[in-house]
Short mmCIF file of C-alpha atoms in Angstrom, two decimals:
data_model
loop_
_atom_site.label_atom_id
_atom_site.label_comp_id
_atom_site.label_asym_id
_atom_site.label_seq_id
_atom_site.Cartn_x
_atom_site.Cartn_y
_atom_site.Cartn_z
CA UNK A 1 1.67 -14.84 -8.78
CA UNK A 2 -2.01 -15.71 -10.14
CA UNK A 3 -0.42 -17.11 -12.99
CA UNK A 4 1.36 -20.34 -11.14
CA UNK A 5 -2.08 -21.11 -9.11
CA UNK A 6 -3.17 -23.71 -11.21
CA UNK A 7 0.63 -25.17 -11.91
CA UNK A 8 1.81 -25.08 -8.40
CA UNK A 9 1.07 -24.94 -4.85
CA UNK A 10 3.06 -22.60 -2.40
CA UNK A 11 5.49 -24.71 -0.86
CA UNK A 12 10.06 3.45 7.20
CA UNK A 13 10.71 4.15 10.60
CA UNK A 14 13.59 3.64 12.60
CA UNK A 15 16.28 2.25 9.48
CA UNK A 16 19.55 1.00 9.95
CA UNK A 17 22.83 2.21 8.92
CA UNK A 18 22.55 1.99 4.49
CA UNK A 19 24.83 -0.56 3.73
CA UNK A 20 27.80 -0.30 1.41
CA UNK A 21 27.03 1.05 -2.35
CA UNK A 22 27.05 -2.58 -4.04
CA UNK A 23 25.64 -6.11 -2.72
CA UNK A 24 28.40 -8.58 -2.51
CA UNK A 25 28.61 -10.56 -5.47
CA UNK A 26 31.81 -12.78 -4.78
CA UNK A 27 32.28 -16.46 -6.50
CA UNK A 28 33.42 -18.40 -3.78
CA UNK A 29 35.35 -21.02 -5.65
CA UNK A 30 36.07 -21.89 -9.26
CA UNK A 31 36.01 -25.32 -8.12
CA UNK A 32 33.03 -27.84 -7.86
CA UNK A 33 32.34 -28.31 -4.42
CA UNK A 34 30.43 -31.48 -2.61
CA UNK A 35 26.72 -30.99 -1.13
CA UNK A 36 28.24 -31.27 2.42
CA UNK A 37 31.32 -28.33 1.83
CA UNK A 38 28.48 -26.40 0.19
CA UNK A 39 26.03 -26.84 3.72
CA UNK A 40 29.34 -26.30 5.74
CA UNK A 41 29.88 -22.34 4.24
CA UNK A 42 26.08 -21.86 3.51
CA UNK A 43 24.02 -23.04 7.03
CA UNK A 44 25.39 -19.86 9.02
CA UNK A 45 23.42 -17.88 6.57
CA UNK A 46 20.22 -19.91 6.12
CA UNK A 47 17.19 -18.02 8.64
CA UNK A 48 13.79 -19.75 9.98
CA UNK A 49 10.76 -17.15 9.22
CA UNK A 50 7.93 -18.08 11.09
CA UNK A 51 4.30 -16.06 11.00
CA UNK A 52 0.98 -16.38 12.47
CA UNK A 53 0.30 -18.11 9.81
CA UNK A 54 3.24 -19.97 7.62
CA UNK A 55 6.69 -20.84 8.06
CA UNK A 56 9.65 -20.40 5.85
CA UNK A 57 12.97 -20.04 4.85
CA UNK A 58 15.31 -16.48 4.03
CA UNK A 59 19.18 -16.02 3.39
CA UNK A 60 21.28 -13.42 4.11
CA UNK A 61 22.13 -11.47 0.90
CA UNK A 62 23.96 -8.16 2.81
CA UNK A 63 25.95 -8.00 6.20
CA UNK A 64 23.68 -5.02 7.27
CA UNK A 65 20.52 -7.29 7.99
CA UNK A 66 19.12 -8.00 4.57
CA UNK A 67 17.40 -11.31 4.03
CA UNK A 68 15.80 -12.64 0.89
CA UNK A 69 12.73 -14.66 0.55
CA UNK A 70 9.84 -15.66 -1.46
CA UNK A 71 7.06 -13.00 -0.56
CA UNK A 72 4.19 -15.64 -0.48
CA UNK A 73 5.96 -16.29 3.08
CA UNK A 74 5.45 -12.88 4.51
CA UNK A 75 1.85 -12.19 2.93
CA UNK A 76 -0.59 -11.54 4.60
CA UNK A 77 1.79 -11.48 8.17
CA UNK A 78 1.57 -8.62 10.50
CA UNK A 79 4.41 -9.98 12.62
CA UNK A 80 7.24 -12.15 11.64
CA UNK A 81 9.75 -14.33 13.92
CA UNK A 82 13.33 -14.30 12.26
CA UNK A 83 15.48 -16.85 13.64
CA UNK A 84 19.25 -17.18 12.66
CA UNK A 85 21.13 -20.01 12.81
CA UNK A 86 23.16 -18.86 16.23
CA UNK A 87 19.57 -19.19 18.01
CA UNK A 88 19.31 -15.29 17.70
CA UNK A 89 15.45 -13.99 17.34
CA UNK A 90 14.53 -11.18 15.59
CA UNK A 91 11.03 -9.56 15.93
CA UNK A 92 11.43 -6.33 14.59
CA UNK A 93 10.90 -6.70 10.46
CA UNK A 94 10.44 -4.46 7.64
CA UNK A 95 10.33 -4.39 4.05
CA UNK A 96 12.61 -3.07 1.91
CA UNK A 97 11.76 -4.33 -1.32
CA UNK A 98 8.80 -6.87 -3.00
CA UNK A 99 8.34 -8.16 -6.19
CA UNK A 100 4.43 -9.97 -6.88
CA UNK A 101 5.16 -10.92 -9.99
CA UNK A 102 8.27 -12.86 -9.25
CA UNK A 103 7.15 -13.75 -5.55
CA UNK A 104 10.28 -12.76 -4.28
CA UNK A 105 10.93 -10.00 -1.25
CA UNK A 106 13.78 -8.11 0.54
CA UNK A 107 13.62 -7.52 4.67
CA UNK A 108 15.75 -5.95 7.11
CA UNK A 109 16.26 -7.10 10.39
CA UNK A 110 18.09 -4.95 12.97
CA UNK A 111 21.67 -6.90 12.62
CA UNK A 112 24.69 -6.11 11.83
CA UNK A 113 27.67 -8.38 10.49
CA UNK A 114 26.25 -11.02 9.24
CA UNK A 115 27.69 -13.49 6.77
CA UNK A 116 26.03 -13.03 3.32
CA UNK A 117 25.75 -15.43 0.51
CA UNK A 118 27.13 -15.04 -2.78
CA UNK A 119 25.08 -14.20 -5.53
CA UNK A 120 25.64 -16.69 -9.03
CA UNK A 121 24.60 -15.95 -12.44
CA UNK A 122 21.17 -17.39 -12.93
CA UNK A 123 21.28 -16.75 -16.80
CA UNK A 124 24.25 -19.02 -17.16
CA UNK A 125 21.90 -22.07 -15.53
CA UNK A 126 21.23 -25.12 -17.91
CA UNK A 127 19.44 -28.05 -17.62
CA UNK A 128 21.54 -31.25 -16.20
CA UNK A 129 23.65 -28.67 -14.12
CA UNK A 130 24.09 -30.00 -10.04
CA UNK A 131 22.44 -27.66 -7.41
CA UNK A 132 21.90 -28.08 -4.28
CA UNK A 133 18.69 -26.84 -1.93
CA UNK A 134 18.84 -25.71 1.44
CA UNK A 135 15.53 -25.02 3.63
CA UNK A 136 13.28 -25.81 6.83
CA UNK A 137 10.48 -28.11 5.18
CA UNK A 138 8.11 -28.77 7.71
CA UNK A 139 9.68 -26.90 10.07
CA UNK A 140 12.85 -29.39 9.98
CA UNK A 141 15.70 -26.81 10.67
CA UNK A 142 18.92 -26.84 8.54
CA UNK A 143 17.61 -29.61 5.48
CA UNK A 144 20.25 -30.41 2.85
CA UNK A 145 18.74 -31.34 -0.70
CA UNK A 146 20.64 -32.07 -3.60
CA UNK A 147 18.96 -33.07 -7.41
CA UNK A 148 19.92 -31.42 -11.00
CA UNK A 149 18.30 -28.72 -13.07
CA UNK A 150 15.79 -30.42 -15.07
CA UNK A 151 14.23 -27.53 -17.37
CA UNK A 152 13.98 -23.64 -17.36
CA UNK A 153 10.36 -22.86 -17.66
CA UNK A 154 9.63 -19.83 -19.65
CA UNK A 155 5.87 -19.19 -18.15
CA UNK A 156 5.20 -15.71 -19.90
CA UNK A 157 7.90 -13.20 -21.04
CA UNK A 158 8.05 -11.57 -17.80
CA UNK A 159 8.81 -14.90 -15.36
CA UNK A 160 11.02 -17.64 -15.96
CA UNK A 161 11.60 -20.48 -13.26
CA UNK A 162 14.39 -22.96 -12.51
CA UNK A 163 12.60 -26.56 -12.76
CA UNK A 164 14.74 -28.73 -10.23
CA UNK A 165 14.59 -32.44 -9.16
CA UNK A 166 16.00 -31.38 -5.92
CA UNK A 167 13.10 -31.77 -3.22
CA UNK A 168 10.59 -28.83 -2.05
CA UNK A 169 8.58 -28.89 0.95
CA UNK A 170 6.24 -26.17 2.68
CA UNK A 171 8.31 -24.38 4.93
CA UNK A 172 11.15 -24.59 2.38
CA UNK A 173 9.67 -21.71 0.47
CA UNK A 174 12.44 -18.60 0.28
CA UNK A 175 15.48 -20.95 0.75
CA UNK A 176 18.84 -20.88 -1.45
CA UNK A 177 19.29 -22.92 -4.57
CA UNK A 178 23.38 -23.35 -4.75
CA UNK A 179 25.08 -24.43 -7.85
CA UNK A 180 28.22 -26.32 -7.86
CA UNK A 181 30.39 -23.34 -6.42
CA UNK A 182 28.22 -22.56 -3.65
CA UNK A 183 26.64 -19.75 -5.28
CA UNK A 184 22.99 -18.72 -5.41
CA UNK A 185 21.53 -18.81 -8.54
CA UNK A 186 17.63 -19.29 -7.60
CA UNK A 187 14.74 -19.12 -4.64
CA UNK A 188 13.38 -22.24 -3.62
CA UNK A 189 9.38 -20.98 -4.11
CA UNK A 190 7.26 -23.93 -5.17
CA UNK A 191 6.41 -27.60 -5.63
CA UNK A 192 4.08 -29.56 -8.25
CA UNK A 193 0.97 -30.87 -6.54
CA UNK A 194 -0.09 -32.77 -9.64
CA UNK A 195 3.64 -34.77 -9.92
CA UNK A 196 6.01 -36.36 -8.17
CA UNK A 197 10.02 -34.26 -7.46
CA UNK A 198 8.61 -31.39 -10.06
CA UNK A 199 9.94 -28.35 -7.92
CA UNK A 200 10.56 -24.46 -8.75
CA UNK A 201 12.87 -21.98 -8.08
CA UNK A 202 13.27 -18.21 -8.88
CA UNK A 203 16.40 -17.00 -10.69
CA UNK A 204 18.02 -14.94 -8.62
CA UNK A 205 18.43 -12.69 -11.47
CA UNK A 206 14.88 -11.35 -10.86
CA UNK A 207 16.33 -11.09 -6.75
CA UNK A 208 19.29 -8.36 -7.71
CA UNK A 209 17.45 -5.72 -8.46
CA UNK A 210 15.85 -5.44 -5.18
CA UNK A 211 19.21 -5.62 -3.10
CA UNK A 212 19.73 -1.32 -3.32
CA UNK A 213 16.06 -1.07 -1.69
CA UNK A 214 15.87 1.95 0.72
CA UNK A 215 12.93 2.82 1.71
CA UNK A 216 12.22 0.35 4.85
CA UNK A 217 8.02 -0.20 5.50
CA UNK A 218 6.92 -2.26 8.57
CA UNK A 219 6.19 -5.48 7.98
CA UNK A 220 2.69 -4.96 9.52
CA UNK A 221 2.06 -1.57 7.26
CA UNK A 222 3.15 -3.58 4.29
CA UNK A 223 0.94 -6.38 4.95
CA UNK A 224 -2.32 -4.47 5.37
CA UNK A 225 -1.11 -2.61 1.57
CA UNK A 226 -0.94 -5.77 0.03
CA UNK A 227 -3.71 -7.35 1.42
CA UNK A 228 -5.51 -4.09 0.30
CA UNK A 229 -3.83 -3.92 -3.41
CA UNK A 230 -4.79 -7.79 -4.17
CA UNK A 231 -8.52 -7.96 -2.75
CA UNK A 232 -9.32 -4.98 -4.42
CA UNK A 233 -7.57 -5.78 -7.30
CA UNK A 234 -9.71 -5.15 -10.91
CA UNK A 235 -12.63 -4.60 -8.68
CA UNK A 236 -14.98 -1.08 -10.12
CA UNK A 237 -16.01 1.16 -8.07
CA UNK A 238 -19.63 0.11 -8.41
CA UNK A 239 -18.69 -3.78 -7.57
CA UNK A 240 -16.64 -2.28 -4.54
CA UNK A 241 -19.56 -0.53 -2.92
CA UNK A 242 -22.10 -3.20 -3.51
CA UNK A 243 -19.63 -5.96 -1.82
CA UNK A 244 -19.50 -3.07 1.08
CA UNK A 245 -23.11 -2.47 1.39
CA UNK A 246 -24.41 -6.43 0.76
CA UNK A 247 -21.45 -7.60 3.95
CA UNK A 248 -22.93 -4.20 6.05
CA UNK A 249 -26.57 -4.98 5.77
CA UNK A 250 -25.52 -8.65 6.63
CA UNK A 251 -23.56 -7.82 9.79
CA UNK A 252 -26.68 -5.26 10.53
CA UNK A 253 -29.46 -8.68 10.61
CA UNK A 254 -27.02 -11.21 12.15
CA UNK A 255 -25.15 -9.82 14.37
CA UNK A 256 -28.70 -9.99 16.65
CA UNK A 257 -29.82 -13.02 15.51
CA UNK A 258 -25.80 -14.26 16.97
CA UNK A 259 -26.36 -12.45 20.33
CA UNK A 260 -29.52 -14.05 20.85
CA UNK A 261 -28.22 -17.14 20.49
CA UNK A 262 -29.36 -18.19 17.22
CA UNK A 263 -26.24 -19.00 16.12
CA UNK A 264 -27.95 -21.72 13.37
CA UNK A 265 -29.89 -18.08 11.85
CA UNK A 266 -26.94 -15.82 11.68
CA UNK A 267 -25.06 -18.55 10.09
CA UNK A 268 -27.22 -19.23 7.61
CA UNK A 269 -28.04 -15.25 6.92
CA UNK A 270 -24.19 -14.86 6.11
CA UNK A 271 -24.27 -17.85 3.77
CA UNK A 272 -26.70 -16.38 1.54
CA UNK A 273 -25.53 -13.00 0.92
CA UNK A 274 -22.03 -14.36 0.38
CA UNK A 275 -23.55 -16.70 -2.18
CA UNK A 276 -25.88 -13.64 -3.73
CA UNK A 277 -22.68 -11.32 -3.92
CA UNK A 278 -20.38 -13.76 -5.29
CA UNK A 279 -23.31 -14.14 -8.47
CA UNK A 280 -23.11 -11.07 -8.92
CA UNK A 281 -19.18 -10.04 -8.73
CA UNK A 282 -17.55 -10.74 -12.18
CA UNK A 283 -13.70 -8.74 -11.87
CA UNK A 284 -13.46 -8.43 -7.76
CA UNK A 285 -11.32 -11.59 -7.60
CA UNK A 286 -9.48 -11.00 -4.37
CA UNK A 287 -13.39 -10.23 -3.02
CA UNK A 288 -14.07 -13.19 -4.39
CA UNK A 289 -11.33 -15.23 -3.25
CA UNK A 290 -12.00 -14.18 0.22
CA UNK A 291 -15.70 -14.97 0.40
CA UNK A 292 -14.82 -18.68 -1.39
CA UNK A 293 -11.92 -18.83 1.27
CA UNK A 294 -14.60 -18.34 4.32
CA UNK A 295 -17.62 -20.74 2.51
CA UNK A 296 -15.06 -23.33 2.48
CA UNK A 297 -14.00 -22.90 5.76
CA UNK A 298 -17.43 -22.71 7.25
CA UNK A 299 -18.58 -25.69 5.36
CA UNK A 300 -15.82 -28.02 7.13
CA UNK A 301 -16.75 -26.68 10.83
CA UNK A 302 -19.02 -28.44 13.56
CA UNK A 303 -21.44 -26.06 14.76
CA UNK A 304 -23.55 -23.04 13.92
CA UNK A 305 -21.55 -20.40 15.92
CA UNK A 306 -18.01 -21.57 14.22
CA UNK A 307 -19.73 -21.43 10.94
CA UNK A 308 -21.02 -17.70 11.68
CA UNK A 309 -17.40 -16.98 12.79
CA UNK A 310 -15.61 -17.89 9.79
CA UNK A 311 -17.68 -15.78 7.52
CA UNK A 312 -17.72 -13.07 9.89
CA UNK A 313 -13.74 -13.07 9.48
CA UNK A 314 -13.91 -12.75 5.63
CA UNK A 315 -16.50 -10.17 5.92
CA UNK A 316 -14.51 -8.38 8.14
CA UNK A 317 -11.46 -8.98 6.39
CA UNK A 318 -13.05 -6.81 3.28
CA UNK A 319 -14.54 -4.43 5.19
CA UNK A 320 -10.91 -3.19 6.27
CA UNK A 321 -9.88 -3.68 3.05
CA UNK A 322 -12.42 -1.64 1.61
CA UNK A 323 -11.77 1.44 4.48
CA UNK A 324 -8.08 0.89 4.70
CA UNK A 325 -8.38 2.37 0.55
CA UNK A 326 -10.74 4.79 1.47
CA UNK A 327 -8.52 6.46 4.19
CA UNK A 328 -5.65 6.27 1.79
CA UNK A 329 -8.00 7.98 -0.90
CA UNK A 330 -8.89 10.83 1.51
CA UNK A 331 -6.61 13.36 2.67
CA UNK A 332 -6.15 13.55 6.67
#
């Protein structure tokens, strides 16, 4: 997902039943249908995510609970709300399947008979073709979009994207792109910041694959993996304990100086060895990312104490990181 950063902004315990042995694949029609007939069959199987953090949009791909969405939605998340379109909440989430590279993930909820949507041919897709976008931008339940196929982006030989005039909105991300027989044929995941109605999706040929997924992992045990796999990311060993030991010694001098009430102190303490570690960190980029992330954060709050509290949260943030790996790397 690294790659699109500078294109694009982002718009196993307890399993159910397996499902049958193949994901349903049925055209619907051979005929074109109208944006409205297409909403009419599609909106019962259109879900709300919402996190701590970021809301979203999933569709059900299997009666047996499986629902498809872009994984940017879920990172990060420990919890997830899954909201049908019935009203029906769903708390209880986990993973069955994730793809980074294609930002594109498979959960389960704990639901049975629901109506799934049928799976197009993405290959087949070309430019000038009708589609049709459905998603919860903003929050704004149940939206109906409608624009062409304007391009296939080829970004590297490993990801592809559907370039679509049809309108993408944060909270949209993870919704179904129909073509003209109500079939899914991409992943609404992203919109242009630099353009106007330049908008992405993901083929939902990259999206198959994943369907057969077994092996379920709690949304909040899959989180802290990934948030472990992409801060540590490329990092040496050497850069790994020097991040560890520069936050630690931090912590040790103002954590004090914060309890005394020289908020102003601590505030500035963490400032400076985030600034001396990131000078010296040259392949830690989710490290990196992290202590940038907090600077920033710190730099647009009020007061001293807020300020200390923001880095505190990205120092803490690696510090887990950083023993989450080591009790993974050291046999109980």
């Amino acid at each position: 997902m690294r790659m699109l950063t500078l294109l694009v902004a982002c718009a196993a315990c307890g399993a159910a039943a397996p499902g049958p042995a193949q994901p349903p694949n049925t055209p619907t029609t051979s005929r074109a249908l109208t944006p409205k007939e297409i909403a009419e069959q599609a909106l019962p199987s259109v879900v709300f995510i919402k996190t701590a953090n970021t809301i979203g949009t999933g569709f059900v791909v299997w009666k047996d609970g499986r629902i498809a969405t872009n994984l940017h939605v879920l990172a990060g998340a420990k919890e997830a709300v899954i909201t049908l379109h019935d009203g029906k909440e769903y708390r209880d989430v986990e993973v069955l399947a994730a793809d980074d590279v294609h930002d594109l993930a498979v959960v389960r909820i704990r639901a049975q008979g629901l109506a799934a949507l049928a799976l197009g041919d993405s290959k087949s897709v070309k430019p000038g073709e009708h589609v049709v976008a459905i998603g919860h931008p903003l929050g704004l339940g149940n939206t109906v979009s409608d624009g062409l196929v304007s391009a296939i982006r080829d970004l590297d030989p490993k990801v592809s994207l559907l370039q679509i005039s049809a309108p993408i909105s944060p909270g949209s991300s993870g919704g179904p792109l129909f073509n003209e027989r109500g079939e899914v044929i991409g992943v609404t995941t992203r919109y242009a910041t630099e353009g106007q109605n330049l908008n992405f999706a993901v083929p939902v040929a990259y999206l198959k694959p994943m369907l057969l997924a077994e092996k379920p992992i709690p949304l909040a045990t899959f989180s802290q993996e990934m948030d472990v796999g992409l801060l540590l990311s490329g990092c040496s060993g050497e850069e790994v304990k020097d991040a560890a030991t520069t936050i630690l010694d931090a912590i040790k001098l103002g954590a004090p100086l914060y309890n005394k009430g020289d908020h102003q102190a601590c505030a500035s303490l963490y400032e400076k060895s985030s600034l001396e570690l990131l000078s010296r960190l040259k392949t830690c980029e989710g490290i990196r990312e992290t202590l940038l992330a907090g600077l920033g954060q710190a730099n647009k709050l009020p007061n001293a104490s807020d300020k200390a509290w923001a880095l505190r949260h990205a120092f803490d943030r690696i510090l887990g990181a950083v023993q989450a790996a080591l009790n993974k790397a050291t046999p109980p």
